[in-house]
Tab-separated table of N, CA and C in Angstrom:
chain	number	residue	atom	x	y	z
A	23	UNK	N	43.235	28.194	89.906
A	23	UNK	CA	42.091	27.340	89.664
A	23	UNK	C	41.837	26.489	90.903
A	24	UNK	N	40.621	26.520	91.378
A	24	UNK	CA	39.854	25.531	92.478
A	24	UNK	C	40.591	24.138	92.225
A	25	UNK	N	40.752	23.301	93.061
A	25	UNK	CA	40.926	22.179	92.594
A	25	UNK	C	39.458	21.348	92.406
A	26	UNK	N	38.701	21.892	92.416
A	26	UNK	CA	37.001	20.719	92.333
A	26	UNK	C	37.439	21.187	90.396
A	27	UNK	N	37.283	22.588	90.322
A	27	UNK	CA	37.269	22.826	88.731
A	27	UNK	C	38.740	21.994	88.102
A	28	UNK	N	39.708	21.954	88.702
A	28	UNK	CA	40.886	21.142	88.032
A	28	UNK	C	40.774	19.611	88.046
A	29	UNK	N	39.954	19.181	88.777
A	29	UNK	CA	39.855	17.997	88.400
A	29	UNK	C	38.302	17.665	87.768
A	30	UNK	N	37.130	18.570	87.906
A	30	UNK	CA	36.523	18.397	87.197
A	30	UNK	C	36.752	18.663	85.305
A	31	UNK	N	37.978	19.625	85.185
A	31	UNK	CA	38.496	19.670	83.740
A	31	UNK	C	39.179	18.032	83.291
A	32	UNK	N	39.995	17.564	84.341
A	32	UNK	CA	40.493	16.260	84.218
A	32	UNK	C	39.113	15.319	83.893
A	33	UNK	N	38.525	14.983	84.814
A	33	UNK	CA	37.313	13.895	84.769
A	33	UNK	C	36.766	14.442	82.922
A	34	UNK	N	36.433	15.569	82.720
A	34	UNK	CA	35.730	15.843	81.355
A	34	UNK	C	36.830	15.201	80.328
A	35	UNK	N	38.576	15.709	80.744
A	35	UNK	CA	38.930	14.684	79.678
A	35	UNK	C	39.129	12.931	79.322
A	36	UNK	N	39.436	12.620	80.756
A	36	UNK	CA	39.758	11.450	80.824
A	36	UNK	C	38.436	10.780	80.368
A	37	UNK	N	37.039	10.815	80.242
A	37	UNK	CA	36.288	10.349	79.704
A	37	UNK	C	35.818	10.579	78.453
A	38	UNK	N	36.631	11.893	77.724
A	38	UNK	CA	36.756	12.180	76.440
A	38	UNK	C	37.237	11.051	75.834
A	39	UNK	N	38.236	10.809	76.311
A	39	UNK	CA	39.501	9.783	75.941
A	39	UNK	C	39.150	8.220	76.271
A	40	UNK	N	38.005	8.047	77.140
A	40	UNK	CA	37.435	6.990	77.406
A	40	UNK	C	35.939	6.423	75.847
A	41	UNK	N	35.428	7.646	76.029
A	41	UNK	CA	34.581	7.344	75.140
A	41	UNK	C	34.895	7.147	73.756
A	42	UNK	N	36.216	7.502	73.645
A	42	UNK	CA	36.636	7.682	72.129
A	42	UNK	C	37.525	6.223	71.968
A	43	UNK	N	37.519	5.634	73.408
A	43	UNK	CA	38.669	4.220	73.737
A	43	UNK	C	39.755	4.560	72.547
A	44	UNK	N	40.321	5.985	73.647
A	44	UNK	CA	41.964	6.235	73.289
A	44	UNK	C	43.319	5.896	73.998
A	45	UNK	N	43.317	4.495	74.388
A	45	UNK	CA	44.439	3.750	75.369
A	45	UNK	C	45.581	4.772	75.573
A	46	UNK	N	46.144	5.432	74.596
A	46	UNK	CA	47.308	6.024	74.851
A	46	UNK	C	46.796	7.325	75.595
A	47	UNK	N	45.844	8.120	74.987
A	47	UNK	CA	44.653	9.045	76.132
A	47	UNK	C	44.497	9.121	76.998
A	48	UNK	N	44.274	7.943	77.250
A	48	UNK	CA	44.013	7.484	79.208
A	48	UNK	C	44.916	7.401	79.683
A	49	UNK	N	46.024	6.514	79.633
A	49	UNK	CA	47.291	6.262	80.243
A	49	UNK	C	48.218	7.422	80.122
A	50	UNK	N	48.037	9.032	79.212
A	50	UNK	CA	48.613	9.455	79.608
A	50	UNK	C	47.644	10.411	81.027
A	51	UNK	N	46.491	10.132	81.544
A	51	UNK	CA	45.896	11.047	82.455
A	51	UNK	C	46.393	10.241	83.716
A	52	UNK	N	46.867	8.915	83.637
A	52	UNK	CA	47.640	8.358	85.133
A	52	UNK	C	48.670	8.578	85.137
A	53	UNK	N	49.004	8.077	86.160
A	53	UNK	CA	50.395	8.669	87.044
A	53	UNK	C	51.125	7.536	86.236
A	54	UNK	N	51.537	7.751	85.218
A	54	UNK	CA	52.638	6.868	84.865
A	54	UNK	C	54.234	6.058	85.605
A	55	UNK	N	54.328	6.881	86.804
A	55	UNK	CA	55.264	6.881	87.498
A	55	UNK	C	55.038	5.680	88.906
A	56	UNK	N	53.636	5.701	88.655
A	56	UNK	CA	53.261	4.615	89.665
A	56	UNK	C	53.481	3.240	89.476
A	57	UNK	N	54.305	2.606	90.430
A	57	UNK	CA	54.934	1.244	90.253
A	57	UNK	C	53.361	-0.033	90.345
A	58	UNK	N	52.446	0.920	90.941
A	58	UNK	CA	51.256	-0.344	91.371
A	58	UNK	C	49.757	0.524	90.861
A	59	UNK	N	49.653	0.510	89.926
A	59	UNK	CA	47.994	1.492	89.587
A	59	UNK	C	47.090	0.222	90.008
A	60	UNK	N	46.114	0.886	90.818
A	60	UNK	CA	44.408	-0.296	90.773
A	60	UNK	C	43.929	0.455	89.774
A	61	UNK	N	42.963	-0.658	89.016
A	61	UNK	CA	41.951	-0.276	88.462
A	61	UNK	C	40.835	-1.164	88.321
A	62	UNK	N	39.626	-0.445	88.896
A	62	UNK	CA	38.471	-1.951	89.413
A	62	UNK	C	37.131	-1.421	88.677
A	63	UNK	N	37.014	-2.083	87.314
A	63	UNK	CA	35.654	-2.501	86.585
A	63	UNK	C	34.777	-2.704	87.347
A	64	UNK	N	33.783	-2.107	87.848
A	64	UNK	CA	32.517	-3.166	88.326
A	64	UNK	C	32.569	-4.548	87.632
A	65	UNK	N	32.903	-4.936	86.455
A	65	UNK	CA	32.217	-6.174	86.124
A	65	UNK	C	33.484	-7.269	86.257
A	66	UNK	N	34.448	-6.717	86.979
A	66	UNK	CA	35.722	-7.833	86.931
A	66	UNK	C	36.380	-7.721	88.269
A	67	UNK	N	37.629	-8.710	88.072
A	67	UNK	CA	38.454	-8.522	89.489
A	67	UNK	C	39.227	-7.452	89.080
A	68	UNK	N	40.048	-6.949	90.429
A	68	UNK	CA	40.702	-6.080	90.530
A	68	UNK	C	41.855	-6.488	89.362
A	69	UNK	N	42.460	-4.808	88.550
A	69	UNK	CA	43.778	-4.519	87.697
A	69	UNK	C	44.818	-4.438	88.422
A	70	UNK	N	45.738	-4.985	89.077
A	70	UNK	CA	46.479	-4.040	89.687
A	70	UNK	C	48.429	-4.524	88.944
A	71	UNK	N	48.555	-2.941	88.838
A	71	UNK	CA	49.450	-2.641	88.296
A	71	UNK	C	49.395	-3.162	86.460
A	72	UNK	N	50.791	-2.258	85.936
A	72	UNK	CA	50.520	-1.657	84.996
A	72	UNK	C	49.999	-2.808	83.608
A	73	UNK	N	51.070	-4.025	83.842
A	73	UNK	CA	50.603	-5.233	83.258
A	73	UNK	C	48.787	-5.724	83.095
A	74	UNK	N	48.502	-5.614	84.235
A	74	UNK	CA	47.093	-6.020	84.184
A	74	UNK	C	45.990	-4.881	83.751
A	75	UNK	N	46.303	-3.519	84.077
A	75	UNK	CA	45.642	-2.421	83.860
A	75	UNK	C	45.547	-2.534	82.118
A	76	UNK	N	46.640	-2.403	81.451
A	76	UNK	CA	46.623	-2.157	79.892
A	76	UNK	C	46.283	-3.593	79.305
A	77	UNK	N	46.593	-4.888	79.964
A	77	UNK	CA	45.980	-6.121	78.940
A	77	UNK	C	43.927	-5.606	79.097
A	78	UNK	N	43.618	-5.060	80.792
A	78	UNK	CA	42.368	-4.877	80.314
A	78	UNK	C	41.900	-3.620	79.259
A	79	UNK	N	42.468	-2.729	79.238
A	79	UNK	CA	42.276	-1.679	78.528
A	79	UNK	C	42.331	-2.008	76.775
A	80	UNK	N	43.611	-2.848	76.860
A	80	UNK	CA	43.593	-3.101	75.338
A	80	UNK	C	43.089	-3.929	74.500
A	81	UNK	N	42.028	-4.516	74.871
A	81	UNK	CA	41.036	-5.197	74.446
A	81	UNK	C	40.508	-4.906	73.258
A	82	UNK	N	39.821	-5.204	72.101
A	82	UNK	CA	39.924	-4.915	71.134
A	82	UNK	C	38.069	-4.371	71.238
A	83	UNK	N	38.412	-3.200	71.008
A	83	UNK	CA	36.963	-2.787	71.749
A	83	UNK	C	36.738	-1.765	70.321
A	84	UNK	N	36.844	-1.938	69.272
A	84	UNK	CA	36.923	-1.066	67.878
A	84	UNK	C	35.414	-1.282	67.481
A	85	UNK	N	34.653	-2.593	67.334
A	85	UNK	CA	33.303	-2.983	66.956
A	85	UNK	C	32.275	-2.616	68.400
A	86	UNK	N	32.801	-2.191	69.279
A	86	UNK	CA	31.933	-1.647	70.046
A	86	UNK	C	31.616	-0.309	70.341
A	87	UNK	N	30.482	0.478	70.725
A	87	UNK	CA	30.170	1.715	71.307
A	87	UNK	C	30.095	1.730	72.583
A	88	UNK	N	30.559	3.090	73.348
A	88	UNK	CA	30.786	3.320	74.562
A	88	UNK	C	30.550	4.815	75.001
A	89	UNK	N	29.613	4.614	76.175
A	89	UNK	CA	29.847	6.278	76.267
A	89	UNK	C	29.471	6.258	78.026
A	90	UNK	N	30.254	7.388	78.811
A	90	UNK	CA	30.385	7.161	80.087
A	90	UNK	C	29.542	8.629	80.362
A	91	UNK	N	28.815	9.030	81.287
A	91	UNK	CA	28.696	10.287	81.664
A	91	UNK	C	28.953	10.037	83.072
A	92	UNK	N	29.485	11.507	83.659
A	92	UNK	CA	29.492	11.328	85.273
A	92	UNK	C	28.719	12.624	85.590
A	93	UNK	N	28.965	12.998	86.651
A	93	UNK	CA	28.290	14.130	87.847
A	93	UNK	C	28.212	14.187	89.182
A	94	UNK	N	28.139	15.219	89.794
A	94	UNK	CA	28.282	14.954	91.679
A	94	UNK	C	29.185	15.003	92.389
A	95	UNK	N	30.068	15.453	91.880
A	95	UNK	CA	31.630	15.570	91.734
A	95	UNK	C	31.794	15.823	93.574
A	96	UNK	N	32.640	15.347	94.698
A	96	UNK	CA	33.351	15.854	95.687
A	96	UNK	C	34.659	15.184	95.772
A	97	UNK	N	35.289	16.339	95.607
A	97	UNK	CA	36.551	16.014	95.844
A	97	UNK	C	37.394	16.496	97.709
A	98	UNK	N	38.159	15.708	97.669
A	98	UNK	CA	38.832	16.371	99.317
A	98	UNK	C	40.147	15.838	98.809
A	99	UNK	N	41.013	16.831	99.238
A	99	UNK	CA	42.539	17.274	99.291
A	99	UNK	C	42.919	16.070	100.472
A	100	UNK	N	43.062	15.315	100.489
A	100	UNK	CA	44.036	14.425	101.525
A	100	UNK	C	44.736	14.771	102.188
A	101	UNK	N	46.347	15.426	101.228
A	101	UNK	CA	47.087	15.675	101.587
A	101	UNK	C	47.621	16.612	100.596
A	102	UNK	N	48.642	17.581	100.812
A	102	UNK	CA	49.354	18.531	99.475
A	102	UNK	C	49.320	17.616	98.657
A	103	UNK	N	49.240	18.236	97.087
A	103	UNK	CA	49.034	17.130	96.057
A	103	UNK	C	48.278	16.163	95.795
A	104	UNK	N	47.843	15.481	96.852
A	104	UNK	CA	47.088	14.102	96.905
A	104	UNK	C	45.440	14.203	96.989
A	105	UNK	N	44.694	13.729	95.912
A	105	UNK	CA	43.419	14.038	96.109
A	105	UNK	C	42.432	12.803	95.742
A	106	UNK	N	41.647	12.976	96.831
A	106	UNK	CA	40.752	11.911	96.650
A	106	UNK	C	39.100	12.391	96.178
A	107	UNK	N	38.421	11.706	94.786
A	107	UNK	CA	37.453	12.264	93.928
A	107	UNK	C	36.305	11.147	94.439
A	108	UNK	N	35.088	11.873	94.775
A	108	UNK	CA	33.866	10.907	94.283
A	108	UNK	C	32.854	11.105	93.639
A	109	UNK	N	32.511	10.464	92.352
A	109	UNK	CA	31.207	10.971	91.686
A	109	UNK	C	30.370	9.670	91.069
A	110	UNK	N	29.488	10.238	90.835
A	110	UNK	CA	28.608	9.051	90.137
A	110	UNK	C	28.933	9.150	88.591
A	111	UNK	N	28.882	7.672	87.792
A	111	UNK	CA	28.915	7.836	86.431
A	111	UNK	C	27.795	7.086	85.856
A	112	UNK	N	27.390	7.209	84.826
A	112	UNK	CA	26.701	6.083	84.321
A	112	UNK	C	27.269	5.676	82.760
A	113	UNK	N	26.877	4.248	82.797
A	113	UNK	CA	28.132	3.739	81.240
A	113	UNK	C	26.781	3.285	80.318
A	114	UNK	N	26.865	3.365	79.374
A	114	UNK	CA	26.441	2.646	78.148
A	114	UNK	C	27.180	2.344	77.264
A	115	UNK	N	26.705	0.634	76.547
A	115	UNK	CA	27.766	0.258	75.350
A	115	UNK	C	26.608	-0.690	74.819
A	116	UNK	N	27.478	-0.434	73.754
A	116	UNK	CA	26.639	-1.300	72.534
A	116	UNK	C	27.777	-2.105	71.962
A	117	UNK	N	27.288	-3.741	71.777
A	117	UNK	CA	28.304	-4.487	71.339
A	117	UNK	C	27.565	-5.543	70.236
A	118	UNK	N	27.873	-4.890	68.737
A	118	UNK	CA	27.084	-5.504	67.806
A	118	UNK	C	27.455	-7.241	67.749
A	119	UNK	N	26.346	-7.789	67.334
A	119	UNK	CA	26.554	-9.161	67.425
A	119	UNK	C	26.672	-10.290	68.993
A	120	UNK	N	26.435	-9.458	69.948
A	120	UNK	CA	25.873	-10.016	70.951
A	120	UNK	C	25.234	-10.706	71.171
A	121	UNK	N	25.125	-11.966	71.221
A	121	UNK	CA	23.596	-12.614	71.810
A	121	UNK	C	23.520	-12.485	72.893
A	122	UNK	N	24.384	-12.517	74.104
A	122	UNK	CA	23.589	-11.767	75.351
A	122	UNK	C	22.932	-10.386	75.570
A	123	UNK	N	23.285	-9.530	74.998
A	123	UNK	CA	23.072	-8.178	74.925
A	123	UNK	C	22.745	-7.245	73.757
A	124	UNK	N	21.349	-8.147	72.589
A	124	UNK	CA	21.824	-7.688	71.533
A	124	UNK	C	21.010	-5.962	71.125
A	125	UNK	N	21.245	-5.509	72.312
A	125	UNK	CA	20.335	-3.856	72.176
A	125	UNK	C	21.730	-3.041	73.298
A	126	UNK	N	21.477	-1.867	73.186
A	126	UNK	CA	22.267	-1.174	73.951
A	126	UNK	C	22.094	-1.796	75.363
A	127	UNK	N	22.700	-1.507	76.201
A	127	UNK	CA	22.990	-1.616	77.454
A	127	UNK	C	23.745	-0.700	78.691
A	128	UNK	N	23.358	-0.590	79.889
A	128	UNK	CA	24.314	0.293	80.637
A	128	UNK	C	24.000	0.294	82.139
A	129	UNK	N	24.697	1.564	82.984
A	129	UNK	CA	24.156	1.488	84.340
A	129	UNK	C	24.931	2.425	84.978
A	130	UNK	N	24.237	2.569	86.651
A	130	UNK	CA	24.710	3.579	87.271
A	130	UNK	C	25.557	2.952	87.930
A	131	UNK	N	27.036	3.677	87.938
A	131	UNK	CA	28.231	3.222	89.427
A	131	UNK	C	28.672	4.705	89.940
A	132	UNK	N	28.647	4.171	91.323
A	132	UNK	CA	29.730	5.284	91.823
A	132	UNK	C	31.106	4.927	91.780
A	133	UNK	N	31.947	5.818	91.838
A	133	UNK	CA	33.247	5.803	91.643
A	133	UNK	C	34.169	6.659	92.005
A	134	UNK	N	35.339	5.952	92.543
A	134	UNK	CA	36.186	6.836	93.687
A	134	UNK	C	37.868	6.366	92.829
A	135	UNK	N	38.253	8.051	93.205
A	135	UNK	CA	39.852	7.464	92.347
A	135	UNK	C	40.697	8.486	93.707
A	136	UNK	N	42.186	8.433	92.970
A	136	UNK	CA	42.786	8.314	93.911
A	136	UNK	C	43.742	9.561	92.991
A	137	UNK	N	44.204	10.568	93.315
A	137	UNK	CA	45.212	11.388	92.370
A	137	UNK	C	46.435	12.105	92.748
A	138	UNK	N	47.274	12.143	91.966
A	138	UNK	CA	48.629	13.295	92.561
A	138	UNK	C	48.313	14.351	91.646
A	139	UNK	N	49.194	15.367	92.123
A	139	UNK	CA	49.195	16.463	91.133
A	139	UNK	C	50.435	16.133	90.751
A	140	UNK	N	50.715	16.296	89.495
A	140	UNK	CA	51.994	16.336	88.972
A	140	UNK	C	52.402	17.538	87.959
A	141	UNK	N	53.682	18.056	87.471
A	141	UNK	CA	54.010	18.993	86.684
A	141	UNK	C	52.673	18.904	85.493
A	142	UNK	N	52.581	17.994	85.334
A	142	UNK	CA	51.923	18.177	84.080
A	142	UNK	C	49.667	18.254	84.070
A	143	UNK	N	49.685	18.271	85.770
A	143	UNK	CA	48.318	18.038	86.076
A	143	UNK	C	47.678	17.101	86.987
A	144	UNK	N	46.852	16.843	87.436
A	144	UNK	CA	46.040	15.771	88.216
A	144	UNK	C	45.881	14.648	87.662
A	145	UNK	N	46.882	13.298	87.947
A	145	UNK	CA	46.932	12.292	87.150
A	145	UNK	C	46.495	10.948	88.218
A	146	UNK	N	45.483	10.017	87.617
A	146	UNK	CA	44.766	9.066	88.552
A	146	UNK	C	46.211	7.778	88.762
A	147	UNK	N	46.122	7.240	90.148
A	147	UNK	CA	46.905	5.948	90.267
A	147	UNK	C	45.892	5.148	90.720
A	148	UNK	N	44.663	5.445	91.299
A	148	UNK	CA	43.908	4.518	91.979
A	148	UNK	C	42.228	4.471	91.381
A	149	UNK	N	41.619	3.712	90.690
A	149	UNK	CA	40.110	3.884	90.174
A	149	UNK	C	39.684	2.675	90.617
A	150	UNK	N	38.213	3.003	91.113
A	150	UNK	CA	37.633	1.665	91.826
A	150	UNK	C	35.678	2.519	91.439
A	151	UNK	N	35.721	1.577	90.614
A	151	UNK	CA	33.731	1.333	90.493
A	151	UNK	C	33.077	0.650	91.057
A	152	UNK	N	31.874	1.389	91.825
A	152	UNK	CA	31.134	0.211	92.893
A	152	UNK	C	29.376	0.527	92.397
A	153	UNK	N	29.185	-0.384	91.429
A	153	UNK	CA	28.066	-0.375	91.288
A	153	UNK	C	27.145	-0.554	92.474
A	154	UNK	N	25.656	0.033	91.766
A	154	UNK	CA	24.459	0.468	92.903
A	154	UNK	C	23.695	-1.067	93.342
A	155	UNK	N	23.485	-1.247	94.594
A	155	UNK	CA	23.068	-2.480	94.822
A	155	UNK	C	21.729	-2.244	94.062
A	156	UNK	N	21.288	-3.631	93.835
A	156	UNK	CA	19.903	-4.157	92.534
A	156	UNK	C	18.727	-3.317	93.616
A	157	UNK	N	18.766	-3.226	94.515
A	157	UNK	CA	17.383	-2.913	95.395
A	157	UNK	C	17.415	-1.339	95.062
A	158	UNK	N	18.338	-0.276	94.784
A	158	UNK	CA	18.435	1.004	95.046
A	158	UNK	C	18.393	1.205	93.527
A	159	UNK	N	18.880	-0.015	92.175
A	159	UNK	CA	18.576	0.361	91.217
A	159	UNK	C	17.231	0.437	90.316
A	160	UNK	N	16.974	-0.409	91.789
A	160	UNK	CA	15.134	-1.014	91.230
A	160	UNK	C	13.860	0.297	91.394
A	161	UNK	N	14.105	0.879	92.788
A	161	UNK	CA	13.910	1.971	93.505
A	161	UNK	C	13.867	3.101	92.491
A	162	UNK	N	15.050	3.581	92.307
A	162	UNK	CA	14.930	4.696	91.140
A	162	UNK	C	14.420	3.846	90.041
A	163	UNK	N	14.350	2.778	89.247
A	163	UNK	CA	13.553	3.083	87.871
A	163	UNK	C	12.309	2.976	88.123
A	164	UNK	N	11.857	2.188	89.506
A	164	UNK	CA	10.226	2.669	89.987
A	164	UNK	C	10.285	4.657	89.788
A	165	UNK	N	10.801	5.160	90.991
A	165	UNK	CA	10.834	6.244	90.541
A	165	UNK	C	10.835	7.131	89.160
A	166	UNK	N	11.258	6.602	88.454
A	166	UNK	CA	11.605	7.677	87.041
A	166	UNK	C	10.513	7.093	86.362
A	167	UNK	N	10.146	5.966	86.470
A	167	UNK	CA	8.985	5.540	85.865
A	167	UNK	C	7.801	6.568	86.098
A	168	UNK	N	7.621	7.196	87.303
A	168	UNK	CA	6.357	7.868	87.823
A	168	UNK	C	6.074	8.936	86.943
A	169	UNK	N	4.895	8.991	86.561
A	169	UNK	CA	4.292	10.097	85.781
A	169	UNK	C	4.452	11.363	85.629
A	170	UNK	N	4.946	12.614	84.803
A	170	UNK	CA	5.083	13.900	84.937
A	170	UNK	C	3.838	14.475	86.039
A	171	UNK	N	2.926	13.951	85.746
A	171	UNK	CA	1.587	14.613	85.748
A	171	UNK	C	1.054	13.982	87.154
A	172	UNK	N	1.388	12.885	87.926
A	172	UNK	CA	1.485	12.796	89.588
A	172	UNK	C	2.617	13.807	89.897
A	173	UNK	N	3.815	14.260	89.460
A	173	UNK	CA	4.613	14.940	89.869
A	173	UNK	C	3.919	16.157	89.760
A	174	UNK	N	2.859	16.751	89.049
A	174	UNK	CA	2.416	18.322	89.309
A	174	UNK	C	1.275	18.031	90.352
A	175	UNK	N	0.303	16.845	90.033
A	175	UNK	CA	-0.242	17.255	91.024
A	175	UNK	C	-0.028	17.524	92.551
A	176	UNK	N	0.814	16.449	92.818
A	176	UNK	CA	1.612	17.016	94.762
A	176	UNK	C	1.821	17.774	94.387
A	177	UNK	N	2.670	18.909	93.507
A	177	UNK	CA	3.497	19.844	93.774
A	177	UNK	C	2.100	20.936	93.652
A	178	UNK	N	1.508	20.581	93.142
A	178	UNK	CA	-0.016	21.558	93.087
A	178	UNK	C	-0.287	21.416	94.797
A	179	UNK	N	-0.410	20.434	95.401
A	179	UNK	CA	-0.421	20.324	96.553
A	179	UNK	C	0.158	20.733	97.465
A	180	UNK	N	1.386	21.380	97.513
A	180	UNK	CA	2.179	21.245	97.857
A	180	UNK	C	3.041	20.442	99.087
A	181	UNK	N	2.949	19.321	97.834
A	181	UNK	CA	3.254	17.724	99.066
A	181	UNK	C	4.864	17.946	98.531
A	182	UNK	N	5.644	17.385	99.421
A	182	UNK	CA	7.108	17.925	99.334
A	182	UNK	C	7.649	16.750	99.653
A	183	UNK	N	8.770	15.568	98.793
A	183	UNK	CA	9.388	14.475	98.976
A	183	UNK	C	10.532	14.697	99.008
């Protein structure tokens, strides 16, 4: 197996296990063996190591909905074993009883992790989310906003962006 397809099988589960917020799920797709895991929320400071990683994980996140999609996948081999992933994800959650947020919510981050291979598979020690600056998120929803029907006519044109 490719390693883009072995860790794209990984990424499909580890966000199986994300969306379903299965703590024991996730923690078994890291390197358990790692004395120092990062793990960086866009919306917080850095996790680092295992203490801080699982108080954020175990949050009582049961009254909320969550769902992550990714795509864009490049991965590069570092070193034997060692692989470094980048793809885009986008998150949505719904958190009933919100008054800041009382409708769904979400957004685009890119995101870069860090992996070994181990006996048992491609397991993350390093995750870091870097959300899209406000100007590039503003940009695309101008964009997606734009009409099907300006999009045929250039292409009737054949005006090419």
């Amino acid at each position: 197996m490719s390693i883009d397809q072995a860790i794209t099988d990984y990424l499909d589960a580890y966000f199986e296990a994300w969306n379903r917020y299965d703590v024991p799920a996730m923690t078994a797709l890291w390197d358990e063996d790692e004395a120092v895991p990062i793990y960086l929320a866009e919306e917080c400071d850095p996790h680092i190591g295992w203490d801080a990683v699982l108080g954020y994980w175990n949050v009582d996140r049961s009254k909320s909905e969550r769902l992550v999609t990714w795509r864009n996948l490049t991965v590069k081999e570092a070193a034997p074993g060692l692989a470094i992933a980048l793809f885009d994800a986008n998150w949505s959650t719904y958190i009933p009883g919100s008054r800041l947020y009382p409708k769904p919510f979400g957004g685009p981050v890119r995101i870069t992790t860090a992996m070994r291979r181990k006996p048992e598979g491609w397991r993350m020690f390093h995750y870091v989310e870097a959300p899209l600056a406000s100007i590039v998120q503003l940009r695309r929803a101008h964009e997606d906003a734009v009409d099907a029907a300006l999009h045929a006519r250039l292409a009737a044109k054949n005006i090419v962006y």
